[in-house]
One Martini backbone bead per residue (centre of mass of N, CA, C, O) as a GRO file, in nm:
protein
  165
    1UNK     BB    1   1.544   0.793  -1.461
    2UNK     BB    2   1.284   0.665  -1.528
    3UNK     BB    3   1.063   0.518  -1.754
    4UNK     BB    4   0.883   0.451  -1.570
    5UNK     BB    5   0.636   0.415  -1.357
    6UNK     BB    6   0.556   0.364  -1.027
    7UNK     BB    7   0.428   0.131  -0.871
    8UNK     BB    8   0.179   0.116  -0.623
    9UNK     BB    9   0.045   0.046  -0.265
   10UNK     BB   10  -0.235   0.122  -0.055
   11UNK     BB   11  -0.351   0.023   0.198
   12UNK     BB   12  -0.593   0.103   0.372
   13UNK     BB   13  -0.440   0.290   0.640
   14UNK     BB   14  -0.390   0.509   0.435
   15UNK     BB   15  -0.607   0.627   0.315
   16UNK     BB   16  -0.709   0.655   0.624
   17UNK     BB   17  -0.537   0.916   0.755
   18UNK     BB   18  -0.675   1.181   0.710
   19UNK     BB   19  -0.918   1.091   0.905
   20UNK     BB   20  -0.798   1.104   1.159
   21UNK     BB   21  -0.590   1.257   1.437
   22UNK     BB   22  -0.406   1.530   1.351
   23UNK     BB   23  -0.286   1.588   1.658
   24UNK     BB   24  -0.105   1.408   1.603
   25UNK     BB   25   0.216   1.380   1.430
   26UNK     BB   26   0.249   1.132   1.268
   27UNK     BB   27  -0.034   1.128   1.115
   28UNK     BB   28   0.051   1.421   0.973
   29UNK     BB   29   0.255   1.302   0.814
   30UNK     BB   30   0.150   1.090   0.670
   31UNK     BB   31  -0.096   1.246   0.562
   32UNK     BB   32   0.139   1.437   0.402
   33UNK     BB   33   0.261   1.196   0.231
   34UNK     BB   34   0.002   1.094   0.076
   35UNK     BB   35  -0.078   1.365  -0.067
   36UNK     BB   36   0.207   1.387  -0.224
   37UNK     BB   37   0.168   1.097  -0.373
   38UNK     BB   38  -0.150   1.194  -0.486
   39UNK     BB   39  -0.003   1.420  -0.689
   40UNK     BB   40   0.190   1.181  -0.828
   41UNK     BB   41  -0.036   1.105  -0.952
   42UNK     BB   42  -0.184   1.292  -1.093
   43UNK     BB   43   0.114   1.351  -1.244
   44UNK     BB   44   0.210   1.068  -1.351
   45UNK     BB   45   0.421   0.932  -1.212
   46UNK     BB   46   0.269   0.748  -1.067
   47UNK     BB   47   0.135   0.440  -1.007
   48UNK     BB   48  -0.215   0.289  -0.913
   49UNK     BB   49  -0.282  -0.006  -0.702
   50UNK     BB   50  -0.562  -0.240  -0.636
   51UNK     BB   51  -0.807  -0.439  -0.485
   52UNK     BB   52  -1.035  -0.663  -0.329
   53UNK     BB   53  -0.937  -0.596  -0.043
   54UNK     BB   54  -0.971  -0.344  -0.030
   55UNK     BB   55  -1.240  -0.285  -0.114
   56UNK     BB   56  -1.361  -0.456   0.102
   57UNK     BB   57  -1.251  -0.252   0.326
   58UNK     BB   58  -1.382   0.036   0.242
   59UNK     BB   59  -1.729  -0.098   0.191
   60UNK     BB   60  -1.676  -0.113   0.530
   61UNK     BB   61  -1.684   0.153   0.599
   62UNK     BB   62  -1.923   0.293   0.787
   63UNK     BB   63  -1.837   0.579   0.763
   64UNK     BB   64  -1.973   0.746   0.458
   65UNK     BB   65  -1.754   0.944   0.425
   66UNK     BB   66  -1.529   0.848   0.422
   67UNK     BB   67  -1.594   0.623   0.205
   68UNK     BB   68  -1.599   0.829   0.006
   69UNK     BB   69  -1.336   0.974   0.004
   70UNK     BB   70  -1.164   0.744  -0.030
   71UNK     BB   71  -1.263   0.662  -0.278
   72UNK     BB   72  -1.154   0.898  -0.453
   73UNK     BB   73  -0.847   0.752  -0.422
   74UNK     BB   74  -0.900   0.526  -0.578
   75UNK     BB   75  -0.981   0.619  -0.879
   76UNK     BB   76  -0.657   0.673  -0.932
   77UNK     BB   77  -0.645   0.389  -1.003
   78UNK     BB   78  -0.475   0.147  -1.278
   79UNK     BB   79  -0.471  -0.083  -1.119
   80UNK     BB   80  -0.619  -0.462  -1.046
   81UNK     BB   81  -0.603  -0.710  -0.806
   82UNK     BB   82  -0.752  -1.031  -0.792
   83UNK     BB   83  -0.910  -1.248  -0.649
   84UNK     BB   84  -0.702  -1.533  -0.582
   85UNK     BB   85  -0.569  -1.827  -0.530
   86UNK     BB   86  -0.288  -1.726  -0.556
   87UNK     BB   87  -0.339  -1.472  -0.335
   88UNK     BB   88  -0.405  -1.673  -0.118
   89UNK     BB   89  -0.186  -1.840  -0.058
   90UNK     BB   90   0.067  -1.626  -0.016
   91UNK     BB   91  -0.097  -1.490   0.220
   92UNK     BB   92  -0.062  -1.734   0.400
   93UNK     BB   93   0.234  -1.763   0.410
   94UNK     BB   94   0.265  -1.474   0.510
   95UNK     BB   95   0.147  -1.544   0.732
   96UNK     BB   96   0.277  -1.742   0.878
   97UNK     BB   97   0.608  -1.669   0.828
   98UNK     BB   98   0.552  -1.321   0.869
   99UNK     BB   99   0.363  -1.270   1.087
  100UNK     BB  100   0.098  -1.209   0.977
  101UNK     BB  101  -0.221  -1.042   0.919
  102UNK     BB  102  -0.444  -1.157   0.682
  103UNK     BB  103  -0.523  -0.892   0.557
  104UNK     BB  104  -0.228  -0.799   0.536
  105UNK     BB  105  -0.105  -1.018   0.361
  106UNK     BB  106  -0.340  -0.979   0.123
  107UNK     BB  107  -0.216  -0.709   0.057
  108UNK     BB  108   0.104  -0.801  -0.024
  109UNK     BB  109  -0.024  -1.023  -0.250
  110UNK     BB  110  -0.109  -0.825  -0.437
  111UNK     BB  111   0.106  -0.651  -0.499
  112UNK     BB  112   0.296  -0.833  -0.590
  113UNK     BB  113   0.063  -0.971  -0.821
  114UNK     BB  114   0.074  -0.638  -0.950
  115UNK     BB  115   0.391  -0.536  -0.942
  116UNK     BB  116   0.477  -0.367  -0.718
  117UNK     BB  117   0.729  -0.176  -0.558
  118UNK     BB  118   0.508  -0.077  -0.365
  119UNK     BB  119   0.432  -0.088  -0.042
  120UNK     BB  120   0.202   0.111   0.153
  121UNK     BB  121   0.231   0.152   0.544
  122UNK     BB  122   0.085   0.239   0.868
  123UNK     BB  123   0.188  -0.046   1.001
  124UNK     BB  124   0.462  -0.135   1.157
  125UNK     BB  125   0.439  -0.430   1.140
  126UNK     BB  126   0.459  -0.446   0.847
  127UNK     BB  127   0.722  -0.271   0.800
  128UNK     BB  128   0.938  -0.430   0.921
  129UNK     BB  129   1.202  -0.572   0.814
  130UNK     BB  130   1.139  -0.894   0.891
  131UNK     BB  131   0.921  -0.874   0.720
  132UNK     BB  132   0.987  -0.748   0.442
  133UNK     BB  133   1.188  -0.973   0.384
  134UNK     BB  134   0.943  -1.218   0.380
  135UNK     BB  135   0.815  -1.103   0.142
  136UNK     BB  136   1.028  -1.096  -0.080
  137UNK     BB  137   1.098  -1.423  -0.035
  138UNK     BB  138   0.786  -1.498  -0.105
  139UNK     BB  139   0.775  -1.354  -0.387
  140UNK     BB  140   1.006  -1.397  -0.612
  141UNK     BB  141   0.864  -1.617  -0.796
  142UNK     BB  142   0.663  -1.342  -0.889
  143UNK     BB  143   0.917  -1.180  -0.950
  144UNK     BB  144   1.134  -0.921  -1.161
  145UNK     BB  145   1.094  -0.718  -0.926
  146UNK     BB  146   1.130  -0.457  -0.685
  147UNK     BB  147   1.043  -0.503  -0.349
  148UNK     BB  148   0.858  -0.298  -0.104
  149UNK     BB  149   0.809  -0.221   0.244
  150UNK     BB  150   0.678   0.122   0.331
  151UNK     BB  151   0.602   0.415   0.453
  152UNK     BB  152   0.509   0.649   0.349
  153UNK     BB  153   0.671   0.899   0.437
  154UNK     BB  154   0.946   0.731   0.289
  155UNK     BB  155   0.851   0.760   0.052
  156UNK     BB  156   0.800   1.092   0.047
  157UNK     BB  157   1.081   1.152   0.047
  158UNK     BB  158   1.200   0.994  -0.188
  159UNK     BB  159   1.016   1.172  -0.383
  160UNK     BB  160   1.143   1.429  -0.327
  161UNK     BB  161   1.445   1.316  -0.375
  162UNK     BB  162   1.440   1.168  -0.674
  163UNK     BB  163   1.417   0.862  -0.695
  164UNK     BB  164   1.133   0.798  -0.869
  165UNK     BB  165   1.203   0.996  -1.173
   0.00000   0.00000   0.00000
């Protein structure tokens, strides 16, 4: 039993995952642990971090019901991670060495540097573990708590049989 709640971030196209095309089977999946994550921080288990980059790209989806309806659950975050040249840094460090995408490093870097134990993205890309490793090792001069990144589906397995409460 955890002492504290676990911080968690979750990246833009988690947030946007329940807006998909809900015919596919993994994004259904996906989408059901979503949900079932933004339960547990309604009842106050998980505790959810946004960022200026996050912020940034809701603010940006077109279709403004869509945007509408993320931002809703952006609502339920209790800490939030400003840009700053630290997280530029980090992030640009993330893009060139594990050959991440520059918005999903700077999402990566946001994490880290708000103290999250877990990001969280439904990017293949961005959770292999090739990756993970890669974040871990650039993250680590800033964190004294441990860090991963995985798909929500596999966060919400692990929070149904009570890994992290």
């Amino acid at each position: 039993m955890s002492e504290k709640p676990v911080l968690i971030y979750f990246d833009t196209n988690s947030y946007a995952r329940p807006f998909d095309d809900q015919t596919q089977s993994r994004i259904r999946k996906e989408t059901d642990s979503l949900l079932v994550i933004i339960e547990a921080v309604r009842n106050e288990k998980i505790l959810l971090l946004s960022s200026d980059i996050l912020l940034f790209e809701i603010y940006n989806i077109f279709d403004e019901e869509k945007r509408a309806k993320v931002l809703q659950y952006l609502s339920l975050c209790t800490r939030h991670t400003e840009q700053s040249d630290e997280a530029l840094e980090l992030g640009k460090q993330i893009q060139r060495q594990c050959h991440t995408k520059s918005r999903d490093a700077l999402h990566v870097a946001s994490a880290i540097l708000g103290g999250a134990q877990y990001c969280l993205s439904c990017d293949n890309t961005v959770t292999a573990i090739k990756h993970a490793r890669c974040y871990r090792r650039l993250g680590k001069p800033y964190r004294l708590e441990y860090f991963s990144v995985m798909n929500p589906q596999r966060f919400a397995e692990r929070l149904q049989q009570g890994d992290f409460l």
